[in-house]
PDB file of C-alpha atoms in Angstrom:
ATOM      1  CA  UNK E 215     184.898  38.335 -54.547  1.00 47.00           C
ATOM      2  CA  UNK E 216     187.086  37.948 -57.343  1.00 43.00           C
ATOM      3  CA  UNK E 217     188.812  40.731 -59.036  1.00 43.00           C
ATOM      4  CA  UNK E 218     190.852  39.977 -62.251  1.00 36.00           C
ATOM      5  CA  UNK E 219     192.357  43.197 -62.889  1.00 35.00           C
ATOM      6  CA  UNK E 220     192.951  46.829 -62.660  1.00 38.00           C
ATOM      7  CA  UNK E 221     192.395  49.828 -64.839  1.00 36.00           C
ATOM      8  CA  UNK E 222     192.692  53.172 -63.682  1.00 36.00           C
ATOM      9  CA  UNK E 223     195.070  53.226 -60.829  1.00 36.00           C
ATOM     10  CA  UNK E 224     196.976  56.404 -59.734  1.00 38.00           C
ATOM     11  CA  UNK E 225     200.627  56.421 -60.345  1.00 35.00           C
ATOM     12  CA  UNK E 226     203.456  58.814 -61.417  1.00 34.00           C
ATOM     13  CA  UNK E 227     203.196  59.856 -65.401  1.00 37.00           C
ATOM     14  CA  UNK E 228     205.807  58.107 -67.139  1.00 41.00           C
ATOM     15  CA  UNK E 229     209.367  59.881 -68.705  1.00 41.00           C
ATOM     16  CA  UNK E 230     208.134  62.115 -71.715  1.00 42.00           C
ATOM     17  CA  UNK E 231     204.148  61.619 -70.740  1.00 44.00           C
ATOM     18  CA  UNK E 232     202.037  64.816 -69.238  1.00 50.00           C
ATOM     19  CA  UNK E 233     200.116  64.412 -65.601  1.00 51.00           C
ATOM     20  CA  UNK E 234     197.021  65.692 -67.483  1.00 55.00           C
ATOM     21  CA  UNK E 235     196.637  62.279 -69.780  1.00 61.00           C
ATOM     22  CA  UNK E 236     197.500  60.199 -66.809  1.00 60.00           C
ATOM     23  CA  UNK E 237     194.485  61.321 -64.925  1.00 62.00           C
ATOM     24  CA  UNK E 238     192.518  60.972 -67.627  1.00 66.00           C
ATOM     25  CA  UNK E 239     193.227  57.458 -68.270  1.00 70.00           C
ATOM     26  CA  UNK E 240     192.233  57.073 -64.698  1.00 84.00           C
ATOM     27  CA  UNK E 241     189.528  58.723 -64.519  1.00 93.00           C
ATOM     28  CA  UNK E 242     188.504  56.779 -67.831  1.00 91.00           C
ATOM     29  CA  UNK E 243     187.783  53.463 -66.201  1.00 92.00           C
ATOM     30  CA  UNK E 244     185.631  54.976 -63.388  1.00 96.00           C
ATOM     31  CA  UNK E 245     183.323  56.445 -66.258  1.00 95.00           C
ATOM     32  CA  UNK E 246     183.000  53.014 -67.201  1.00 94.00           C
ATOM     33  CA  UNK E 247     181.105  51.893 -64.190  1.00 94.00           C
ATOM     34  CA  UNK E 248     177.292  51.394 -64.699  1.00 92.00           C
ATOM     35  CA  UNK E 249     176.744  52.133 -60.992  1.00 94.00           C
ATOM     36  CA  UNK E 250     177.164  55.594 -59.288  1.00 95.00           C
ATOM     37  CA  UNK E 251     180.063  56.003 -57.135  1.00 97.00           C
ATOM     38  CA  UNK E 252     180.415  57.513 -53.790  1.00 98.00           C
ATOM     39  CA  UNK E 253     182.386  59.224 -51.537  1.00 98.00           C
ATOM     40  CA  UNK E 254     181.930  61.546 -48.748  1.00 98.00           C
ATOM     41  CA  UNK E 255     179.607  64.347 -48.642  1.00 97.00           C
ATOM     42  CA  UNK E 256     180.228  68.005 -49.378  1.00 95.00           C
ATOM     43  CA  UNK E 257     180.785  68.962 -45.510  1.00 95.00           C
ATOM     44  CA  UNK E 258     184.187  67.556 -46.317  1.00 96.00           C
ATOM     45  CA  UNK E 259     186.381  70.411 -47.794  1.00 95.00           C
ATOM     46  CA  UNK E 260     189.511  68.597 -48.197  1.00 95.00           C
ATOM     47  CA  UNK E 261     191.542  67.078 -51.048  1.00 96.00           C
ATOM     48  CA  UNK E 262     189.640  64.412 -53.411  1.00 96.00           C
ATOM     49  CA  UNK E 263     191.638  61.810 -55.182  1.00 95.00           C
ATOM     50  CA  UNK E 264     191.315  58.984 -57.716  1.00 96.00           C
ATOM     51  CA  UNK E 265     192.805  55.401 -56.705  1.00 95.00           C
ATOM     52  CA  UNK E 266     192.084  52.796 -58.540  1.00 92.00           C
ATOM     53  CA  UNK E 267     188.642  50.303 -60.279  1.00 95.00           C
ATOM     54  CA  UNK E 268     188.800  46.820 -60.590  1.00 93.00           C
ATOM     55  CA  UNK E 269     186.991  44.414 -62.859  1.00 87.00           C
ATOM     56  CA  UNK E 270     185.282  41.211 -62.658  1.00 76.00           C
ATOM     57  CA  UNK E 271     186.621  38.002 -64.688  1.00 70.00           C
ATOM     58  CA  UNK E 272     184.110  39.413 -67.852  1.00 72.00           C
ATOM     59  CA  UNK E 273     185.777  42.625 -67.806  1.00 80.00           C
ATOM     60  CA  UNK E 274     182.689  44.661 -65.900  1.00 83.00           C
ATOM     61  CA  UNK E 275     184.033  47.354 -63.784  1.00 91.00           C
ATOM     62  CA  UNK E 276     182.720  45.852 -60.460  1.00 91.00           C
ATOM     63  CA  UNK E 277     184.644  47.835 -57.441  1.00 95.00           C
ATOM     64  CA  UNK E 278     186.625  51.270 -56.987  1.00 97.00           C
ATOM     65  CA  UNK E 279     188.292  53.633 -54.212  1.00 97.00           C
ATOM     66  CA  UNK E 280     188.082  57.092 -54.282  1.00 97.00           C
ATOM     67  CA  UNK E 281     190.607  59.141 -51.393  1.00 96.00           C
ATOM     68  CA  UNK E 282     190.079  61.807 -49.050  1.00 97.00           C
ATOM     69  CA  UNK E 283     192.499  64.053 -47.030  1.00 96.00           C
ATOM     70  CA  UNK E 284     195.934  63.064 -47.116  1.00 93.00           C
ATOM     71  CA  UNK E 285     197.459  60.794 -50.036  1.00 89.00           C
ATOM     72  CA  UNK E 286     198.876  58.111 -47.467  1.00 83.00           C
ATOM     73  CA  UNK E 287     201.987  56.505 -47.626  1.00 75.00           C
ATOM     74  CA  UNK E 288     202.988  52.916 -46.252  1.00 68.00           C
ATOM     75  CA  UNK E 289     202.760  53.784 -42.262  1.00 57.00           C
ATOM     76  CA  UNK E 290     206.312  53.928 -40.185  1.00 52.00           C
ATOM     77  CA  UNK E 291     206.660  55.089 -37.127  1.00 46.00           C
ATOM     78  CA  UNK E 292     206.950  58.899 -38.719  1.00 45.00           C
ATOM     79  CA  UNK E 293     203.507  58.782 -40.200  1.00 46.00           C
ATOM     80  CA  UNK E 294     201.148  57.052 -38.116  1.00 48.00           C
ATOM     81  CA  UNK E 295     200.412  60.139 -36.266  1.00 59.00           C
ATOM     82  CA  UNK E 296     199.840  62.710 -38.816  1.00 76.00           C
ATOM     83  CA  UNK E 297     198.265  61.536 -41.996  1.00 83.00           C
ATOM     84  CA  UNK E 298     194.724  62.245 -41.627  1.00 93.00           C
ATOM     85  CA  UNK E 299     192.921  60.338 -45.059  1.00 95.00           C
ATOM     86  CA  UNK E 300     189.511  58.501 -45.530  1.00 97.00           C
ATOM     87  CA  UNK E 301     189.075  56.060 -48.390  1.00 97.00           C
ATOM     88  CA  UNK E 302     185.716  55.379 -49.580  1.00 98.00           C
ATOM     89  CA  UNK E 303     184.919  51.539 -51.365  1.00 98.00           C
ATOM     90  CA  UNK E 304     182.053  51.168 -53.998  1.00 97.00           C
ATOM     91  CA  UNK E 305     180.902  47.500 -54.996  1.00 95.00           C
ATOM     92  CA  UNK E 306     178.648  46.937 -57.237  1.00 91.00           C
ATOM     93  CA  UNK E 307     175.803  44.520 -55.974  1.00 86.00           C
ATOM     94  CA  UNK E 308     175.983  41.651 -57.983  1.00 77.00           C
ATOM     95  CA  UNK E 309     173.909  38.140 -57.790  1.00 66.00           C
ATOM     96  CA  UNK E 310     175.573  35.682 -58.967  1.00 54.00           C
ATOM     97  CA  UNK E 311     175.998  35.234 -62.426  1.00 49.00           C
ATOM     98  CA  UNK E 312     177.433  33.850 -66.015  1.00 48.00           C
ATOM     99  CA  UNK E 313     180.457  35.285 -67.194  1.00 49.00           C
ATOM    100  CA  UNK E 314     180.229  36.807 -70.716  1.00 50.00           C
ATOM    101  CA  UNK E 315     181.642  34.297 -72.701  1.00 50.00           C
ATOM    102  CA  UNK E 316     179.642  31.388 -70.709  1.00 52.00           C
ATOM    103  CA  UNK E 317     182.630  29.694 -69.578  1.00 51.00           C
ATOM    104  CA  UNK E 318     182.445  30.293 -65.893  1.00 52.00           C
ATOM    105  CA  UNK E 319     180.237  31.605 -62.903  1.00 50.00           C
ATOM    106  CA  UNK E 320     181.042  35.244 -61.220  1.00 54.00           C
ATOM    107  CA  UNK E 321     180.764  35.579 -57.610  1.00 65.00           C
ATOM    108  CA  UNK E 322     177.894  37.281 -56.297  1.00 66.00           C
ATOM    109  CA  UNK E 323     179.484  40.810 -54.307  1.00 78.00           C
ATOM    110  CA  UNK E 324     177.774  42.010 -50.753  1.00 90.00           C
ATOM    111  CA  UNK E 325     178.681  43.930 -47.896  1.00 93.00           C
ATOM    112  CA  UNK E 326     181.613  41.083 -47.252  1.00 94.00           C
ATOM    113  CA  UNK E 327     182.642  42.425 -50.514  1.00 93.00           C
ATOM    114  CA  UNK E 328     183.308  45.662 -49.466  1.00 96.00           C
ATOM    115  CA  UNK E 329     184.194  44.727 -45.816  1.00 96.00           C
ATOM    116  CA  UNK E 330     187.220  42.686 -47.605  1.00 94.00           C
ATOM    117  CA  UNK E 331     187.963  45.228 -49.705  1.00 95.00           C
ATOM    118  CA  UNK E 332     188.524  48.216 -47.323  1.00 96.00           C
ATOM    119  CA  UNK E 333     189.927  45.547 -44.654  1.00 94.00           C
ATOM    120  CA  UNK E 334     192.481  44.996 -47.569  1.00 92.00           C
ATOM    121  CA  UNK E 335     192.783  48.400 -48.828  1.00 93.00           C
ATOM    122  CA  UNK E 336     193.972  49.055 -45.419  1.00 92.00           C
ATOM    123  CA  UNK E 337     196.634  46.862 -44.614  1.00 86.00           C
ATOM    124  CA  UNK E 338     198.220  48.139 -48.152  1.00 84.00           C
ATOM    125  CA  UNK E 339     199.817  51.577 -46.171  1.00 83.00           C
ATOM    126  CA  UNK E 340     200.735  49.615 -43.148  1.00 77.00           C
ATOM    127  CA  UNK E 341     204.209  48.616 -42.537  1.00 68.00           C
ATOM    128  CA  UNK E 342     204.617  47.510 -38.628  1.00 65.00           C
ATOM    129  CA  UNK E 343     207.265  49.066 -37.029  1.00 59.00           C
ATOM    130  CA  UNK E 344     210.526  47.200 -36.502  1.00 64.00           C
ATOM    131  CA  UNK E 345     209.592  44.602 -38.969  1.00 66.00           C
ATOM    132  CA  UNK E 346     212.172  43.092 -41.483  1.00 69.00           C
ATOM    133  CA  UNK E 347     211.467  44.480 -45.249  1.00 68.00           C
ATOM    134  CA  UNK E 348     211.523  40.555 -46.088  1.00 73.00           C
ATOM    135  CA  UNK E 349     208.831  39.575 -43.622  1.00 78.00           C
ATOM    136  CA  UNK E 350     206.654  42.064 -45.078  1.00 71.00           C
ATOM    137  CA  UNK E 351     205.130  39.918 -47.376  1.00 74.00           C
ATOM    138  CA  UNK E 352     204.450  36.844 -45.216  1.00 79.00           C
ATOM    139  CA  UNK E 353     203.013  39.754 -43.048  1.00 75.00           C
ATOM    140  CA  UNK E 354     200.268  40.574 -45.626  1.00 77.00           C
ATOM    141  CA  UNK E 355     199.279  37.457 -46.747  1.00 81.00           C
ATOM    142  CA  UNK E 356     198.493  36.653 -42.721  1.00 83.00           C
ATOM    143  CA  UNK E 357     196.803  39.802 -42.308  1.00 81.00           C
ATOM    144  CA  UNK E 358     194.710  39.385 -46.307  1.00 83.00           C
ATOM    145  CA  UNK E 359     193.509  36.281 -44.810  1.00 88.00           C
ATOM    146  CA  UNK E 360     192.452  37.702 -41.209  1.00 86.00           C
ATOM    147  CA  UNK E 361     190.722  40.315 -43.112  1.00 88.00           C
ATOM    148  CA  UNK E 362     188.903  38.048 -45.223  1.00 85.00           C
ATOM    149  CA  UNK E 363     187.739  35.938 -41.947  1.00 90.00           C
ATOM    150  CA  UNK E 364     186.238  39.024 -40.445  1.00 91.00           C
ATOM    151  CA  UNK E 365     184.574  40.236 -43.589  1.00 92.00           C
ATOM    152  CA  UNK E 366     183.017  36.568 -43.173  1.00 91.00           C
ATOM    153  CA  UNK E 367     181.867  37.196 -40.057  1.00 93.00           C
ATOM    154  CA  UNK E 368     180.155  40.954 -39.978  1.00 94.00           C
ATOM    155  CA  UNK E 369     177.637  39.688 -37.283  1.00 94.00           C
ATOM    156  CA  UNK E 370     181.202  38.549 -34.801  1.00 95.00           C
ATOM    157  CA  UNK E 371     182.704  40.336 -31.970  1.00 95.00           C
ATOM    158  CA  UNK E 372     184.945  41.737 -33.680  1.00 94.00           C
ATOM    159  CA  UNK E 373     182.408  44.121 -35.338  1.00 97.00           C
ATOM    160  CA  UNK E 374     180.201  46.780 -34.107  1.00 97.00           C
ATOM    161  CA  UNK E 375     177.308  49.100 -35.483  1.00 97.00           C
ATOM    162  CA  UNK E 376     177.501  52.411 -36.460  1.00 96.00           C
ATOM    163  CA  UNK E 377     174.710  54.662 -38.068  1.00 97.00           C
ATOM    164  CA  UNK E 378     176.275  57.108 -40.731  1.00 97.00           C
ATOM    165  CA  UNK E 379     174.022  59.220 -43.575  1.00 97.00           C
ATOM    166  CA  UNK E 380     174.195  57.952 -46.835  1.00 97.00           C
ATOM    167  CA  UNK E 381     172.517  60.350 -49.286  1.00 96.00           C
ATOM    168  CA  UNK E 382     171.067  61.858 -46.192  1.00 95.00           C
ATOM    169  CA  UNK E 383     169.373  58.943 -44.842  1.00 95.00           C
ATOM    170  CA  UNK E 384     170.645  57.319 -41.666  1.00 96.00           C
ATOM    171  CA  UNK E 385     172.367  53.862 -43.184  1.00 96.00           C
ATOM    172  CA  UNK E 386     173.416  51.215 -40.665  1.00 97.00           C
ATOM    173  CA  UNK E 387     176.946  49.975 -40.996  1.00 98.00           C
ATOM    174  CA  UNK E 388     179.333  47.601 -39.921  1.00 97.00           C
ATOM    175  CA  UNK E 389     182.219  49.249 -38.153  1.00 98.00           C
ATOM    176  CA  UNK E 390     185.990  47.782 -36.042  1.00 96.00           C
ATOM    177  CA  UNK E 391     189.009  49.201 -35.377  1.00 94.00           C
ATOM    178  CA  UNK E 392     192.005  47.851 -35.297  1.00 88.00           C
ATOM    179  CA  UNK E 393     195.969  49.392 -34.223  1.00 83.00           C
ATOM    180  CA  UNK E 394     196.146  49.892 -38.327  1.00 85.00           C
ATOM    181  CA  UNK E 395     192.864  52.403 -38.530  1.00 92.00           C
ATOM    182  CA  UNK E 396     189.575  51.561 -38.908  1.00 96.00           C
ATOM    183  CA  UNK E 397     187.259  50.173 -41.323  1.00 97.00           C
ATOM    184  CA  UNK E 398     183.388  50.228 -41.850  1.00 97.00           C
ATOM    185  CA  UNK E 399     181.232  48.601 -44.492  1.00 97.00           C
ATOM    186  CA  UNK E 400     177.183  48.293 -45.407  1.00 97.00           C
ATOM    187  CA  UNK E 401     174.886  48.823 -48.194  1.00 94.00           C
ATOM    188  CA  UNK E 402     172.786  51.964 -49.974  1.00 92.00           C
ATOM    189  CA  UNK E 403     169.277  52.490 -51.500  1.00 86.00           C
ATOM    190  CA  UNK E 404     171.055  52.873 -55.033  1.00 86.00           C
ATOM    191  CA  UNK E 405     172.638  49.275 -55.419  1.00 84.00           C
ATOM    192  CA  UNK E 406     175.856  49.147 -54.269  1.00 94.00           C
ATOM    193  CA  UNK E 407     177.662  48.346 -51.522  1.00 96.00           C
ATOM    194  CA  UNK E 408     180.087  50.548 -49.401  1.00 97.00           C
ATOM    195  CA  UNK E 409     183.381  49.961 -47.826  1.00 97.00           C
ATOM    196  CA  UNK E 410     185.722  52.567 -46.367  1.00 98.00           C
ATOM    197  CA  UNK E 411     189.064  52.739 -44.685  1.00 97.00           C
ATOM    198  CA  UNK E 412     191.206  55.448 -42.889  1.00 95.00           C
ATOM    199  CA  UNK E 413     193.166  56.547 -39.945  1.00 93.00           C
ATOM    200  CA  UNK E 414     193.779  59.965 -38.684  1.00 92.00           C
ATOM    201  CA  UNK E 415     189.846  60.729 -39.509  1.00 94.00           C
ATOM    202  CA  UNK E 416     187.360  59.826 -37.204  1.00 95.00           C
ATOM    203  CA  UNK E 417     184.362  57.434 -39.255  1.00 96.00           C
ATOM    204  CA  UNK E 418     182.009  58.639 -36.556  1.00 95.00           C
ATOM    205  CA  UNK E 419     181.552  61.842 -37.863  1.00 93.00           C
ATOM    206  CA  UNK E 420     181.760  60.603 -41.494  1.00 97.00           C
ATOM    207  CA  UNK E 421     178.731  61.271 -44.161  1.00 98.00           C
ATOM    208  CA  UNK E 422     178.373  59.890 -47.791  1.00 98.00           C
ATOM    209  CA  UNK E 423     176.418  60.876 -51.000  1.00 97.00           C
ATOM    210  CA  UNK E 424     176.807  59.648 -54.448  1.00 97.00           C
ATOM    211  CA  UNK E 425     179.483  61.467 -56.450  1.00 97.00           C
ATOM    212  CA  UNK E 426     178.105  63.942 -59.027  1.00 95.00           C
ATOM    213  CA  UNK E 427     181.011  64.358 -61.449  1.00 95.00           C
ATOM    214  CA  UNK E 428     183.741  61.831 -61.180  1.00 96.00           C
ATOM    215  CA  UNK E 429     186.045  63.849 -62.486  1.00 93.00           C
ATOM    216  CA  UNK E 430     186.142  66.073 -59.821  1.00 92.00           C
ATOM    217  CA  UNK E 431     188.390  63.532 -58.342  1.00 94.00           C
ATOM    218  CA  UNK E 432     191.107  63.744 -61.228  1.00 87.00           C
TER     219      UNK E 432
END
């Protein structure tokens, strides 16, 4: 799936510039979404948080994250064992299609979509332990590619099946683990696909309903 850019991600307001109209920028380009969002149920009590959306090569808001738990930072050997966060991945379900000008052909999204996605999603707060800043790159692009072989492959070895409630009704999903955290992936009744990501959290106990006020999140 392709994504050409990103509105709405969470970062630090800028010299001068309140927290207030930051999150409401971000929360901004989830409203534009024409597909309901989702992230775990209400039997989670912990913090809720805004990441980021990303849109399609037509400008459509076609993916987004939403964060539970802990806000995680790049893993090192002083984190790996205490932040406790689950990430939740919403992707529009797509056919294949024209892109708004004519010009081109968008990529139909499925549950690869969102397998890639949170496979992706998770490598971004993992840093190996006793690796060289510099090899950190060449690291990711290995690991971006294994993650987008897997995601290819939800029916391999390397992927298992777990039953989790989505809106209350038991939703099969596609589920591996990995010395990074985990990461799951599979479809709902309400036209999107979902991806999540964590460590810390255990998926098995995980639940997920459609989010009633976005906002919420900010």
């Amino acid at each position: 799936m392709e994504t050409t850019s990103r509105v709405g991600a969470q970062t630090p307001a800028g010299e001068g510039e309140q927290p207030l109209a930051s999150a409401r920028r971000a929360v901004d380009g989830y409203l534009l979404a024409s597909f309901p969002w989702y992230g775990l149920d209400e039997a989670f009590t912990g913090p809720r948080w805004l990441m980021q959306v990303g849109t399609s090569a037509d400008g459509a808001v076609e993916h987004g994250s939403v964060g539970h738990g802990d806000e995680p930072s790049v893993r090192s050997d002083s984190t790996e064992d205490t932040e406790r966060f689950a990430v939740v991945v919403t992707v529009a379900a797509n056919p294949s299609r024209r892109s708004a000008d004519g010009t081109g052909l968008l990529e139909a999204t499925s549950v690869s979509s969102a397998a890639w996605l949170a496979g992706v999603g998770l490598l971004s707060f993992t840093w190996p332990g006793q690796m060289d800043h510099t090899l950190r790159d060449d690291w990711l692009d290995q690991q971006t590619e294994t993650a987008w072989v897997l995601a290819d492959d939800l029916g391999g070895p390397d992927w298992s099946s777990l039953s989790l409630p989505v809106d209350g009704v038991p939703t099969p999903f596609h589920y591996r683990e990995s010395e990074f955290g985990w990461v799951l992936a599979g479809s709902t009744q309400q036209g999107v696909h979902l991806g999540a990501y964590g460590r810390g959290m255990s998926a098995y106990g995980l639940a997920f309903s459609a989010i009633r006020d976005i906002e919420a999140y900010a």
